[in-house]
Coordinates of C-alpha atoms in Angstrom, one line a residue:
Chain A
M840 CA -13.7 -25.8 21.3
L841 CA -10.7 -23.8 23.3
K842 CA -8.5 -26.8 22.2
L843 CA -9.0 -26.2 18.7
F844 CA -8.4 -22.3 19.3
Q845 CA -5.2 -23.6 21.1
S846 CA -4.2 -25.7 18.0
K847 CA -4.0 -22.9 15.8
L848 CA -1.7 -20.7 18.1
N849 CA 1.7 -20.0 16.8
E850 CA 4.3 -17.3 17.1
A851 CA 2.6 -15.7 13.8
M852 CA -0.9 -16.1 14.7
R853 CA -0.1 -14.4 18.2
L854 CA 1.7 -11.7 16.6
Y855 CA -1.7 -11.4 14.3
L856 CA -3.7 -11.6 17.4
E857 CA -1.7 -9.3 19.6
T858 CA -0.8 -6.3 17.7
C859 CA -3.7 -4.4 16.0
T860 CA -3.9 -1.1 16.8
R861 CA -7.3 -0.6 15.5
C862 CA -5.9 2.2 13.0
G863 CA -8.3 2.1 10.2
I864 CA -5.7 1.7 7.4
C865 CA -7.2 -1.4 6.2
T866 CA -10.8 0.1 5.7
E867 CA -10.7 0.5 2.1
A868 CA -8.4 -2.8 1.6
C869 CA -11.8 -5.2 1.4
H870 CA -13.8 -5.6 -1.5
V871 CA -16.8 -6.4 0.6
Y872 CA -16.3 -3.0 2.2
A873 CA -15.6 -1.3 -0.7
S874 CA -18.9 -2.8 -2.5
M875 CA -21.3 -2.8 0.2
G876 CA -19.8 -0.3 2.7
Q877 CA -20.9 -1.9 6.1
I878 CA -18.6 -1.7 8.9
K879 CA -18.6 -5.4 9.6
Y880 CA -16.6 -6.1 6.5
I881 CA -13.8 -4.0 7.2
S882 CA -10.8 -6.3 8.2
A883 CA -10.0 -5.1 11.6
Y884 CA -13.4 -5.7 12.6
R885 CA -13.4 -9.0 11.3
H886 CA -10.3 -9.7 13.4
E887 CA -11.9 -8.4 16.5
I888 CA -14.3 -10.9 16.4
V889 CA -11.6 -13.5 16.8
R890 CA -9.4 -11.4 19.0
R891 CA -12.3 -10.6 21.7
I892 CA -12.5 -14.3 22.3
Y893 CA -8.9 -15.1 22.2
K894 CA -8.5 -12.2 24.9
K895 CA -11.2 -13.9 26.8
Y896 CA -9.8 -17.2 27.2
F897 CA -6.1 -16.8 26.7
K898 CA -5.4 -13.5 28.1
G899 CA -4.9 -12.7 31.7
R900 CA -6.5 -9.3 31.3
G901 CA -9.5 -10.8 29.3
K902 CA -10.2 -12.3 32.8
L903 CA -9.3 -9.5 35.2
W904 CA -10.5 -6.2 33.0
P905 CA -12.6 -7.6 30.6
S906 CA -14.3 -4.4 29.2
V907 CA -10.9 -2.8 28.5
G908 CA -10.6 -5.2 25.6
E909 CA -14.4 -6.1 24.9
S910 CA -13.3 -9.6 25.7
K911 CA -15.9 -12.1 24.8
E912 CA -17.6 -15.4 25.5
L913 CA -17.7 -18.2 22.8
S914 CA -21.5 -18.1 22.8
E915 CA -24.0 -18.9 20.2
R916 CA -23.9 -15.3 19.1
A917 CA -20.3 -15.2 19.1
L918 CA -20.8 -18.0 16.7
E919 CA -23.0 -16.4 14.3
E920 CA -20.5 -13.4 14.4
L921 CA -17.7 -15.9 13.4
Y922 CA -19.8 -17.3 10.7
E923 CA -20.7 -14.0 9.1
A924 CA -16.9 -12.9 9.3
A925 CA -15.1 -16.0 8.1
Y926 CA -17.8 -16.6 5.2
S927 CA -17.7 -13.2 3.8
C928 CA -13.9 -13.3 3.6
T929 CA -12.5 -14.6 0.5
G930 CA -8.7 -14.8 2.3
C931 CA -7.5 -13.1 -0.6
R932 CA -5.3 -11.1 1.9
R933 CA -5.7 -8.0 0.1
C934 CA -5.8 -6.1 3.5
M935 CA -2.5 -7.2 4.3
V936 CA -1.2 -4.9 1.8
Y937 CA -2.7 -2.2 3.7
C938 CA -1.8 -3.2 7.4
P939 CA 1.0 -1.2 8.5
F940 CA 2.1 -4.5 10.4
G941 CA 0.8 -6.7 7.7
I942 CA -1.8 -8.7 9.6
D943 CA -3.3 -11.7 7.9
T944 CA -6.7 -11.7 8.1
Q945 CA -6.8 -15.2 6.3
M946 CA -5.0 -16.7 9.4
L947 CA -7.3 -15.2 11.7
M948 CA -10.4 -16.4 9.9
S949 CA -8.8 -19.9 10.0
I950 CA -9.5 -19.7 13.4
A951 CA -13.1 -18.6 13.1
K952 CA -13.7 -21.6 10.4
L953 CA -12.0 -24.1 13.0
L954 CA -14.2 -22.9 15.6
L955 CA -17.2 -23.3 13.4
I956 CA -16.6 -26.9 12.7
G957 CA -15.8 -27.5 16.3
A958 CA -19.5 -26.5 16.8
H959 CA -20.9 -27.8 13.5
A960 CA -21.8 -24.8 12.4
E961 CA -19.6 -24.9 9.1
P962 CA -21.6 -24.9 5.5
E963 CA -22.1 -28.8 5.5
I964 CA -21.5 -28.9 1.9
L965 CA -17.9 -28.3 2.2
T966 CA -17.4 -30.7 4.9
L967 CA -19.1 -33.2 2.6
L968 CA -17.0 -32.4 -0.4
A969 CA -13.6 -32.8 1.7
D970 CA -14.8 -36.1 3.1
T971 CA -15.5 -37.4 -0.5
S972 CA -11.9 -36.1 -1.6
I973 CA -10.4 -38.2 1.4
E974 CA -12.5 -41.3 0.7
K975 CA -11.6 -41.2 -2.8
G976 CA -7.9 -41.4 -1.5
K977 CA -8.5 -44.2 0.7
S978 CA -10.0 -46.6 -1.6
L979 CA -8.8 -45.6 -5.2
E980 CA -9.3 -49.0 -6.6
L981 CA -13.0 -48.3 -6.5
F982 CA -13.0 -45.0 -8.2
K983 CA -10.1 -46.1 -10.7
E984 CA -12.2 -47.7 -13.3
G985 CA -14.8 -45.0 -13.7
F986 CA -12.1 -42.6 -13.6
L987 CA -10.3 -44.4 -16.5
T988 CA -13.7 -44.7 -18.6
G989 CA -14.3 -41.0 -18.3
I990 CA -10.8 -40.3 -19.4
K991 CA -10.8 -42.3 -22.6
N992 CA -13.9 -40.4 -23.5
L993 CA -11.9 -37.3 -23.3
E994 CA -9.0 -38.3 -25.3
A995 CA -11.2 -38.0 -28.3
Q996 CA -11.9 -34.4 -27.5
V997 CA -7.7 -33.9 -27.0
V998 CA -7.2 -35.6 -30.6
E999 CA -9.3 -33.4 -32.2
K1000 CA -7.9 -30.4 -30.7
W1001 CA -4.0 -31.4 -31.3
K1002 CA -3.6 -34.4 -33.8
I1003 CA -1.1 -36.5 -32.0
E1004 CA 1.2 -38.9 -33.6
A1005 CA -0.1 -42.9 -33.9
G1006 CA 0.7 -44.8 -30.9
E1007 CA 0.9 -42.0 -28.5
K1008 CA -1.3 -41.6 -25.6
A1009 CA -3.6 -38.6 -25.6
I1010 CA -4.1 -38.5 -22.0
P1011 CA -1.6 -40.9 -20.0
V1012 CA -2.6 -41.8 -16.6
D1013 CA -0.3 -43.9 -13.7
V1014 CA 3.1 -43.7 -15.8
E1015 CA 5.6 -44.1 -13.4
G1016 CA 8.9 -42.5 -14.3
A1017 CA 7.0 -39.6 -16.0
D1018 CA 8.6 -36.3 -15.8
L1019 CA 5.7 -34.3 -14.5
L1020 CA 2.3 -35.3 -13.0
Y1021 CA -0.4 -32.9 -13.9
V1022 CA -3.1 -32.6 -11.3
A1023 CA -6.5 -31.3 -12.9
L1024 CA -9.8 -30.6 -11.7
A1025 CA -13.0 -32.8 -12.1
G1026 CA -14.2 -31.7 -15.5
A1027 CA -13.0 -31.6 -19.5
H1028 CA -12.1 -28.1 -19.2
S1029 CA -9.3 -28.5 -16.8
I1030 CA -8.0 -31.7 -18.6
V1031 CA -8.5 -31.5 -22.4
P1032 CA -6.8 -28.1 -23.2
A1033 CA -3.9 -28.9 -20.8
A1034 CA -3.6 -32.4 -22.7
A1035 CA -3.5 -30.7 -25.8
V1036 CA -0.5 -28.3 -24.6
F1037 CA 1.3 -31.1 -22.9
N1038 CA 1.4 -33.3 -26.0
A1039 CA 2.2 -30.4 -28.3
A1040 CA 5.5 -29.7 -26.0
G1041 CA 6.1 -33.5 -26.2
E1042 CA 5.8 -33.5 -22.5
N1043 CA 6.5 -36.7 -20.5
W1044 CA 3.3 -36.3 -18.2
T1045 CA 0.9 -37.8 -16.7
L1046 CA -2.4 -37.2 -15.3
S1047 CA -3.1 -37.5 -11.3
F1048 CA -6.3 -39.9 -10.3
F1049 CA -7.1 -37.0 -7.8
E1050 CA -8.6 -33.6 -8.4
A1051 CA -6.6 -30.6 -7.0
V1052 CA -9.4 -28.7 -5.4
N1053 CA -8.7 -28.9 -1.5
F1054 CA -12.3 -28.5 0.3
G1055 CA -10.8 -29.1 3.4
A1056 CA -8.9 -25.8 2.9
F1057 CA -12.1 -23.8 1.9
V1058 CA -13.8 -25.4 5.4
G1059 CA -10.6 -24.8 7.2
D1060 CA -9.9 -28.1 8.5
P1061 CA -6.1 -28.6 8.8
T1062 CA -6.4 -32.4 9.4
K1063 CA -8.4 -32.7 6.2
T1064 CA -6.5 -30.2 4.4
K1065 CA -3.0 -32.4 4.9
L1066 CA -4.9 -35.7 4.0
I1067 CA -6.4 -34.4 0.8
L1068 CA -2.8 -33.0 0.1
D1069 CA -1.4 -36.1 0.9
R1070 CA -2.9 -38.1 -1.7
I1071 CA -1.3 -36.2 -4.5
L1072 CA 2.1 -35.9 -2.6
D1073 CA 2.1 -39.9 -2.3
E1074 CA 1.0 -40.3 -5.9
A1075 CA 3.9 -38.1 -6.9
K1076 CA 6.2 -40.1 -4.6
R1077 CA 4.8 -43.4 -6.1
L1078 CA 5.4 -42.4 -9.6
K1079 CA 8.7 -40.8 -9.2
V1080 CA 7.9 -37.5 -11.2
K1081 CA 10.2 -34.9 -11.2
E1082 CA 7.3 -32.1 -11.2
V1083 CA 4.0 -31.9 -9.8
C1084 CA 1.8 -29.1 -11.9
I1085 CA -1.4 -27.8 -10.5
C1086 CA -4.2 -26.9 -12.8
E1087 CA -6.0 -23.6 -12.9
C1088 CA -6.8 -23.7 -8.9
G1089 CA -5.2 -21.0 -7.0
T1090 CA -5.7 -22.6 -3.6
A1091 CA -4.4 -26.2 -4.6
Y1092 CA -1.2 -24.3 -6.2
R1093 CA -0.8 -22.5 -3.0
L1094 CA -1.1 -25.1 -0.8
M1095 CA 1.2 -27.7 -2.7
K1096 CA 4.0 -25.0 -3.4
Q1097 CA 3.9 -23.7 0.4
L1098 CA 2.2 -26.6 2.5
S1099 CA 4.0 -29.6 0.9
G1100 CA 7.4 -29.1 2.6
N1101 CA 10.9 -30.4 1.0
Q1102 CA 10.1 -32.6 -1.6
T1103 CA 12.3 -34.2 -4.5
F1104 CA 10.0 -32.8 -7.1
R1105 CA 9.4 -29.5 -8.1
V1106 CA 5.8 -27.8 -7.9
S1107 CA 4.6 -25.4 -10.7
S1108 CA 1.3 -24.0 -11.8
I1109 CA 0.0 -24.8 -15.2
T1110 CA 0.4 -21.0 -15.9
E1111 CA 4.4 -21.3 -15.0
V1112 CA 4.7 -24.4 -17.2
H1113 CA 2.9 -22.6 -20.1
A1114 CA 4.9 -19.9 -19.9
R1115 CA 8.1 -22.1 -19.9
Y1116 CA 7.2 -24.0 -22.8
L1117 CA 6.6 -20.6 -24.9
R1118 CA 10.2 -19.2 -23.5
E1119 CA 11.7 -22.6 -24.5
G1120 CA 9.9 -22.4 -27.8
R1121 CA 8.8 -26.1 -27.1
I1122 CA 4.9 -24.7 -28.5
K1123 CA 4.1 -21.9 -30.7
V1124 CA 0.6 -19.9 -30.3
D1125 CA -0.8 -17.6 -33.0
K1126 CA -0.8 -14.2 -31.9
S1127 CA -3.7 -13.2 -33.9
K1128 CA -6.1 -15.8 -32.6
F1129 CA -7.7 -13.4 -30.0
K1130 CA -8.3 -10.2 -31.9
E1131 CA -10.4 -8.4 -29.4
P1132 CA -9.0 -6.8 -26.3
V1133 CA -8.1 -9.0 -23.5
T1134 CA -7.5 -8.3 -19.8
Y1135 CA -6.2 -10.7 -17.0
H1136 CA -7.7 -11.3 -13.5
D1137 CA -5.0 -12.3 -11.0
P1138 CA -6.3 -15.1 -8.8
C1139 CA -5.4 -13.9 -5.4
Q1140 CA -4.0 -17.1 -4.4
L1141 CA -2.1 -17.2 -7.3
A1142 CA -0.6 -13.9 -7.7
R1143 CA -0.6 -12.1 -4.5
N1144 CA 0.0 -15.0 -2.1
A1145 CA 2.0 -17.2 -4.4
G1146 CA 4.1 -14.9 -6.7
V1147 CA 2.7 -16.0 -10.1
I1148 CA 2.4 -12.5 -11.6
D1149 CA 4.7 -12.3 -14.7
E1150 CA 4.0 -15.6 -16.2
P1151 CA 0.4 -14.7 -17.1
R1152 CA 1.5 -11.7 -18.4
Y1153 CA 4.1 -13.2 -20.6
I1154 CA 1.9 -15.7 -22.0
L1155 CA -0.5 -13.1 -22.8
K1156 CA 1.9 -11.1 -24.5
H1157 CA 2.0 -14.2 -27.1
L1158 CA -1.5 -14.4 -27.5
T1159 CA -2.8 -10.9 -28.1
H1160 CA -1.9 -7.7 -29.8
D1161 CA -4.2 -5.5 -27.3
Y1162 CA -3.4 -6.8 -23.7
R1163 CA -4.8 -4.3 -20.9
E1164 CA -3.9 -4.4 -17.6
M1165 CA -6.5 -4.0 -14.5
S1166 CA -4.3 -2.3 -12.0
P1167 CA -1.0 -0.8 -12.1
D1168 CA 0.2 -2.8 -9.2
P1169 CA -0.7 -6.6 -8.9
R1170 CA -0.8 -6.6 -5.3
Y1171 CA -3.9 -4.2 -5.5
N1172 CA -6.0 -6.2 -8.1
W1173 CA -9.2 -6.7 -6.5
C1174 CA -10.8 -10.4 -5.6
C1175 CA -13.2 -11.4 -7.5
G1176 CA -15.3 -12.2 -4.6
G1177 CA -15.4 -16.0 -5.2
G1178 CA -12.6 -17.3 -2.9
G1179 CA -12.1 -19.2 0.4
G1180 CA -15.2 -21.5 -0.4
L1181 CA -17.8 -19.0 -1.2
V1182 CA -18.2 -19.7 -4.7
V1183 CA -18.5 -23.7 -3.7
L1184 CA -21.8 -22.4 -1.6
G1185 CA -23.2 -21.4 -5.4
E1186 CA -26.7 -20.3 -5.1
E1187 CA -26.9 -20.1 -1.4
N1188 CA -24.9 -17.0 -1.0
L1189 CA -25.2 -15.6 -4.7
D1190 CA -26.7 -12.6 -4.1
F1191 CA -24.2 -11.5 -1.5
R1192 CA -21.0 -12.5 -3.9
M1193 CA -22.5 -10.6 -6.2
K1194 CA -22.9 -7.3 -4.1
S1195 CA -19.6 -7.8 -2.5
A1196 CA -17.7 -7.9 -5.8
R1197 CA -19.3 -4.7 -7.4
V1198 CA -15.8 -3.1 -7.5
K1199 CA -14.4 -6.1 -9.4
A1200 CA -17.1 -5.4 -11.9
E1201 CA -16.1 -2.0 -12.1
Q1202 CA -12.4 -2.9 -12.6
V1203 CA -12.9 -5.0 -15.2
K1204 CA -15.5 -2.6 -17.1
E1205 CA -13.0 0.0 -17.1
T1206 CA -10.3 -1.8 -19.0
G1207 CA -12.7 -2.0 -21.8
A1208 CA -11.5 -5.5 -22.7
K1209 CA -13.9 -8.0 -24.3
I1210 CA -12.2 -11.5 -23.3
L1211 CA -11.2 -11.7 -19.5
A1212 CA -9.0 -14.4 -18.7
T1213 CA -8.0 -15.6 -15.4
A1214 CA -6.3 -19.1 -14.3
C1215 CA -8.5 -20.2 -11.3
E1216 CA -11.7 -22.3 -11.3
N1217 CA -13.2 -20.3 -8.3
C1218 CA -12.2 -17.2 -10.0
H1219 CA -13.7 -18.3 -13.4
T1220 CA -17.0 -19.4 -11.9
Q1221 CA -17.5 -16.1 -10.0
L1222 CA -16.5 -13.8 -12.9
G1223 CA -19.0 -15.3 -15.0
N1224 CA -21.8 -15.0 -12.7
L1225 CA -20.7 -11.2 -12.3
N1226 CA -20.5 -10.8 -16.2
S1227 CA -24.0 -11.7 -16.2
H1228 CA -25.1 -9.9 -13.2
Y1229 CA -23.3 -6.6 -14.0
D1230 CA -23.7 -7.1 -17.7
M1231 CA -19.9 -6.8 -18.2
G1232 CA -19.9 -7.6 -21.9
V1233 CA -16.7 -10.0 -21.7
E1234 CA -16.2 -13.3 -22.5
V1235 CA -14.4 -15.2 -19.2
K1236 CA -12.0 -17.7 -20.4
F1237 CA -9.1 -19.9 -18.9
L1238 CA -6.1 -18.8 -19.8
S1239 CA -4.7 -22.5 -20.4
S1240 CA -7.7 -23.0 -22.8
M1241 CA -6.8 -19.8 -24.7
V1242 CA -3.1 -21.2 -25.0
A1243 CA -4.5 -24.5 -26.4
D1244 CA -6.7 -22.8 -28.8
A1245 CA -4.1 -21.0 -30.2
L1246 CA -1.6 -23.6 -30.5
V1247 CA -0.1 -23.8 -33.8
R1248 CA 2.4 -26.7 -35.3
Chain B
M637 CA -0.1 15.1 50.4
E638 CA 3.5 14.6 51.0
T639 CA 3.4 10.7 51.5
V640 CA 1.4 10.8 48.2
Y641 CA 3.9 12.7 46.4
F642 CA 6.5 10.5 47.9
I643 CA 4.7 7.2 46.8
I644 CA 3.9 8.3 43.3
L645 CA 7.3 9.6 42.9
I646 CA 9.4 6.8 44.3
P647 CA 7.8 3.3 45.0
M648 CA 5.3 3.8 42.2
V649 CA 8.2 4.6 39.7
Y650 CA 10.1 1.3 40.9
A651 CA 6.9 -0.7 40.5
A652 CA 6.0 0.6 37.0
F653 CA 9.7 0.1 36.0
A654 CA 9.8 -3.3 36.9
V655 CA 6.2 -4.2 35.3
F656 CA 7.2 -2.7 32.2
V657 CA 10.6 -4.5 31.9
L658 CA 9.4 -7.8 33.1
G659 CA 6.1 -7.5 31.4
V660 CA 7.7 -7.2 28.2
V661 CA 10.5 -9.7 28.5
I662 CA 8.2 -12.3 29.7
R663 CA 5.7 -11.5 26.6
L664 CA 8.6 -11.3 24.2
V665 CA 10.0 -14.6 25.3
K666 CA 6.5 -16.3 25.5
L667 CA 5.8 -15.0 22.0
F668 CA 8.9 -16.1 20.5
R669 CA 9.2 -19.5 21.8
E670 CA 6.1 -20.4 20.0
P671 CA 6.6 -22.5 16.9
N672 CA 7.0 -20.9 13.4
N673 CA 3.9 -21.1 11.0
P674 CA 4.4 -24.2 8.9
T675 CA 3.8 -22.2 5.4
T676 CA 5.1 -18.9 4.3
L677 CA 3.1 -16.0 5.2
Q678 CA 4.7 -13.7 2.3
I679 CA 2.9 -11.2 0.1
Y680 CA 4.2 -11.2 -3.6
P681 CA 5.9 -9.8 -5.7
E682 CA 8.7 -10.2 -3.4
K683 CA 11.5 -7.3 -3.1
R684 CA 14.9 -8.0 -1.6
P685 CA 16.9 -7.9 0.4
R686 CA 14.0 -8.7 2.4
W687 CA 15.0 -7.3 5.9
L688 CA 15.8 -4.1 4.3
W689 CA 11.9 -3.8 2.9
A690 CA 10.8 -5.1 6.3
L691 CA 13.0 -2.2 7.9
N692 CA 11.3 0.1 5.6
D693 CA 8.1 -1.0 6.3
T694 CA 8.3 -0.9 10.0
F695 CA 10.0 2.9 10.3
L696 CA 8.5 4.8 7.2
L697 CA 5.1 3.1 7.2
P698 CA 4.7 2.9 3.3
T699 CA 1.4 1.8 3.3
V700 CA -0.1 4.3 5.3
R701 CA 1.6 7.0 3.5
R702 CA -0.1 5.6 0.4
H703 CA -3.5 5.1 1.9
K704 CA -4.0 7.9 4.3
P705 CA -1.3 10.8 3.6
V706 CA -2.8 12.7 6.6
F707 CA -2.7 10.3 9.0
W708 CA 0.8 9.4 7.7
V709 CA 2.2 13.0 8.4
F710 CA 0.8 12.8 12.0
L711 CA 2.0 9.2 12.6
M712 CA 5.8 10.2 11.5
L713 CA 5.8 13.4 13.5
F714 CA 4.5 11.5 16.4
H715 CA 6.7 8.7 16.4
I716 CA 10.2 10.8 15.7
C717 CA 8.8 13.3 18.3
F718 CA 8.6 10.3 20.7
L719 CA 12.0 9.3 20.0
L720 CA 13.4 13.0 20.8
L721 CA 11.4 12.6 23.8
I722 CA 13.0 9.6 25.0
I723 CA 16.5 11.2 24.3
G724 CA 15.3 14.2 26.1
H725 CA 14.8 12.1 29.2
L726 CA 17.9 9.7 28.8
E727 CA 20.0 13.6 28.9
L728 CA 18.4 13.8 32.3
I729 CA 20.5 11.1 33.3
G730 CA 23.7 12.5 32.1
D731 CA 25.5 14.7 29.3
F732 CA 25.7 12.2 26.1
R733 CA 28.3 13.8 23.9
F734 CA 26.5 11.5 21.5
F735 CA 23.2 13.3 21.8
Q736 CA 24.9 16.7 21.8
L737 CA 26.1 16.6 18.2
I738 CA 23.8 19.1 17.6
P739 CA 24.3 21.3 20.8
H740 CA 21.1 21.8 22.3
E741 CA 19.5 22.7 25.8
V742 CA 17.5 19.8 27.7
F743 CA 15.1 19.0 26.7
L744 CA 15.5 18.5 23.0
G745 CA 13.1 21.1 20.6
K746 CA 12.7 23.9 22.4
G747 CA 9.2 22.8 23.7
F748 CA 7.7 22.1 20.4
V749 CA 8.4 18.3 20.5
G750 CA 6.2 18.3 23.4
L751 CA 3.5 20.4 21.5
I752 CA 3.7 18.4 18.4
L753 CA 3.2 15.2 20.5
S754 CA 0.4 16.7 22.3
V755 CA -1.1 17.8 18.9
C756 CA -0.3 14.5 17.5
V757 CA -2.2 12.4 20.2
L758 CA -5.2 15.0 20.0
Y759 CA -5.6 13.9 16.4
F760 CA -5.1 10.3 17.1
L761 CA -7.9 10.4 19.7
F762 CA -10.5 12.9 17.6
R763 CA -10.2 10.4 14.6
R764 CA -11.6 7.6 16.8
F765 CA -14.7 9.5 17.3
S766 CA -15.8 9.4 14.0
S767 CA -16.9 6.2 11.6
P768 CA -15.4 3.8 10.7
V769 CA -12.4 4.0 13.4
R770 CA -15.2 4.8 16.0
E771 CA -16.8 1.4 15.4
L772 CA -13.4 -0.5 15.2
S773 CA -12.1 1.2 18.3
I774 CA -12.3 -0.6 21.7
P775 CA -11.8 0.8 25.2
E776 CA -8.1 0.1 25.5
D777 CA -7.5 2.3 22.3
Y778 CA -9.2 5.2 24.1
Y779 CA -7.6 4.8 27.7
L780 CA -3.9 4.7 26.1
L781 CA -4.3 7.7 24.4
I782 CA -6.0 9.7 27.3
L783 CA -3.0 8.4 29.5
L784 CA -0.8 9.1 27.0
F785 CA -2.0 12.9 26.1
L786 CA -2.2 13.5 30.0
T787 CA 1.5 12.1 30.8
I788 CA 2.7 14.3 27.7
F789 CA 0.8 17.4 28.5
F790 CA 2.1 17.7 32.1
G791 CA 5.3 16.7 31.2
S792 CA 5.6 19.5 28.4
Q793 CA 4.1 22.0 30.7
M794 CA 7.1 21.9 32.8
D795 CA 9.3 22.6 29.8
W796 CA 6.8 25.0 28.7
A797 CA 6.8 27.0 31.9
R798 CA 10.7 27.3 31.9
R799 CA 10.8 28.2 28.3
W800 CA 8.0 30.1 27.5
Y801 CA 6.8 31.8 30.4
D802 CA 9.7 32.5 32.7
Y803 CA 9.0 30.2 35.3
G804 CA 12.3 29.4 37.0
N805 CA 11.6 27.5 40.3
L806 CA 12.1 24.2 38.8
S807 CA 14.9 23.6 36.3
V808 CA 16.7 20.4 34.9
V809 CA 19.1 20.5 38.0
E810 CA 16.4 19.5 40.2
Y811 CA 15.0 16.8 37.7
R812 CA 18.5 15.2 37.1
E813 CA 19.2 15.1 40.7
Y814 CA 15.9 13.0 41.4
V815 CA 16.1 10.9 38.3
L816 CA 19.7 10.1 39.3
S817 CA 19.1 9.3 42.8
L818 CA 16.2 6.9 41.3
L819 CA 19.0 5.3 39.2
Y820 CA 21.6 4.8 42.1
L821 CA 18.8 3.4 44.3
R822 CA 19.4 6.0 46.5
P823 CA 16.1 7.5 46.2
H824 CA 15.7 11.1 47.2
V825 CA 13.3 13.9 46.7
S826 CA 14.3 17.3 47.5
S827 CA 11.9 20.0 48.7
D828 CA 12.4 22.0 45.7
L829 CA 10.9 19.3 44.1
T830 CA 7.6 19.2 45.9
S831 CA 7.3 22.7 47.3
S832 CA 7.1 24.5 44.2
G833 CA 4.2 25.7 42.7
H834 CA 4.2 23.7 39.7
S835 CA 5.3 20.4 41.6
F836 CA 1.8 18.9 41.2
M837 CA 2.7 19.1 37.3
L838 CA 5.7 16.8 37.9
V839 CA 3.9 14.6 40.1
L840 CA 1.1 14.2 37.6
H841 CA 3.5 13.9 34.8
V842 CA 5.2 10.6 36.7
F843 CA 1.7 9.5 37.9
F844 CA 0.6 9.2 34.4
G845 CA 3.7 7.9 33.0
N846 CA 3.9 5.3 35.7
L847 CA 0.2 4.1 34.8
F848 CA 1.5 4.1 31.0
F849 CA 4.4 2.0 31.6
M850 CA 2.2 -0.5 33.6
F851 CA -0.2 -0.7 30.9
F852 CA 2.3 -1.1 28.2
P853 CA 3.3 -5.0 27.9
F854 CA -0.8 -5.7 28.0
S855 CA -1.8 -3.6 25.5
Q856 CA -1.2 -3.0 21.6
L857 CA 1.6 -0.6 22.6
M858 CA 3.7 -3.6 22.1
H859 CA 3.4 -3.1 18.6
S860 CA 6.6 -1.0 18.9
F861 CA 8.6 -4.3 19.5
L862 CA 6.4 -6.5 17.1
S863 CA 6.2 -4.4 14.3
L864 CA 9.4 -5.4 12.6
P865 CA 9.0 -9.4 13.2
M866 CA 5.7 -9.2 11.5
N867 CA 6.6 -7.0 8.8
K868 CA 9.6 -9.6 8.1
L869 CA 6.8 -12.2 7.9
R870 CA 5.0 -10.4 5.3
R871 CA 8.3 -9.8 3.5
G872 CA 8.8 -13.4 3.7

C-alpha cells in the first residue's frame, strides 16, 4: 500500500502535501460543502485525510512527534475516510481557484483513490468498466464485427439528419490517411450528430473503434488510465491522422490533451472543431432554430481544467439570440456534481449527487434559461437528474446535437 | 540563571540557526529533485506572462482578497510588517544605507510594527477557535501561532519599553554588540544585557525565536519558500 502511495509522490504532489496552512479560504469553494454545509466536504479537510497518512509514513516528525500534525495510520477507519473524501469529490478543481497556493485537491484525491484500489475498496463497477475497455483494446477483432453492424444501423439516422451525396459513407470507420479521427462514446447521441456535422463540413474523417471515456481515470488507476488512452493513440498512429477529436467527454479530452505527450497529431475537442467549422464558414447554422433562452454549463474538465471556454460561447452565439451566462467568471462556474466517476455509480449515489449539487441547480434556475447546453456526457446525465430532482424546467442538450439540429445547407 | 541565559543566548542561537538553514536547504533540495508531474496542473483561462501572474498570486494574494477581504487585510499587514521586522533585525548587524532611504531609528515603525504583528497573530489565532477553521486546524497551527506571538510580543516589549515608557537601560547599542559578536563567531553577552530589569524579555524573545526557527523547516511555514513555485504550477 505504501508503495502505491510512494508511486504518486512527485514534486507537485509533495508541494501540495506539505504546504497547506489550513487557512480555510477554500471553505466556500466546494459545491458539496456549499450545498450540504458539512465540514468533511471542505477541500482542506479532504486534503488532511490524505496528509495525515503521508505524515505518518513519509515524514520524520510523523514518527517523532505524531500529535503535532495529527498523523494517522492507514487503518480500516482511515480507508473509510479516504473513500468518503475521494468519492464525494468530483475533481472539479474549483477549490484550486480559491487556495492562495493553488493546492490541487484532485491530485491529492488521486492518492486516496489509488490506496482504495490497493485495499480492493474502490467502487467495483469502475474497475470492471476499465477492465472491459482494456480488454477491447487487446482483442479488437472480437469486437469489430459487432461494432461495424452497430454503425451500419446508425448510418440511416445520419443520412436522415443530413442528406449526403451518393457514394459517400455516412460514418467512415478505419480510414487510413483520414485527416481527423473522431473518438466518440458508445451511443448514438455521441455519433450521429457529430457525423452529420463532419459530413456537412466536408471533413475527411474516420470514427474510432474505441470509446473515449476513460474509466481508469475515474477509478484513479494510472496504469489502466494509460492502457485505455494508448488504444486510441495507437489507432491514431496506425491511421496516420492529423487530428484526434474527442467527443463531449471532459475527462477524455483533458487526458488526451494533457497526458498523451508529444504526438504528430493535434488534439481537439468536438466543441473546438465545431467552432472552427463555423469560423471558417465550413458549416452554417440557423440562428433562429432555438427560440428559447439558452445557458451553457462549463464542464469543469473542459473549461477550468483544459481551457475550452470561448469556443462553446462562440458556437452558441450562432445558435441563439438569447444566450445567458451562468457565472461572470467561468473559473467560478459550479461543478454539476457528477464528475470524477460519481455519475457512473448511478442509483447508488443518486441521493448524494442531488443533495451535493443544490448550488448548481440554483445557478441554472437564476439564468431563467429554458435550454441548458453542455459538452460533457457526465455533466449531461447529472444535469438531467438535477433537472427532474429540482424541477429546473429546462431541457438539457448536448451542444454538438444543437449544432447538428441547426445545420443549414 | 546566568548559565540558562548563556545557553539560550549563545549555543541555542547557533543550534537554531544551523537547524533552520540546513533544514530549509535539505528540504528544498529534496523537494525540487523529485520528478515533475507528467501533466500540466494549470487552471484556465490562462493569463500571460505566467510568471508575472504567479508573482501576483504569491505576493498580493488576490484569491484571499476576493473571498475573505478582512482576512486579507490582516494577512497583508502581517506579511508587510514581518518584512519590516526582518529589515529591523538586519539593521542590528550594521547601518545599511539602502534601508535608511527613509531615515528612521532602529527598529522601523516606532513600535507599531510589533504592535500590528501582535494583533495580526492574535487574529490568526482566534479565527482558528471558530468553525469551520477550528475543525480544519491541527495542533501544529496553534503551536506555531502561539510561538510566533510570544516571540513577537517579548521582542516588541523591548522596543516599546524604550520608545513608549522611557526605559533606557537597554538600547540598540547593546543589542548590536551582542548580534555582531554572534556573527563574528566571538560570542559575548555583556553584563548590561543580562543584568537589566528587562533582560528576561530579551532572553525570552531569543528563546522563543530559537524554537520558532528550529520548527520552521519542518512545518507549514515553508509556504514562504513554496508559495511561488506552487502558484507557478497553477498558472502553468
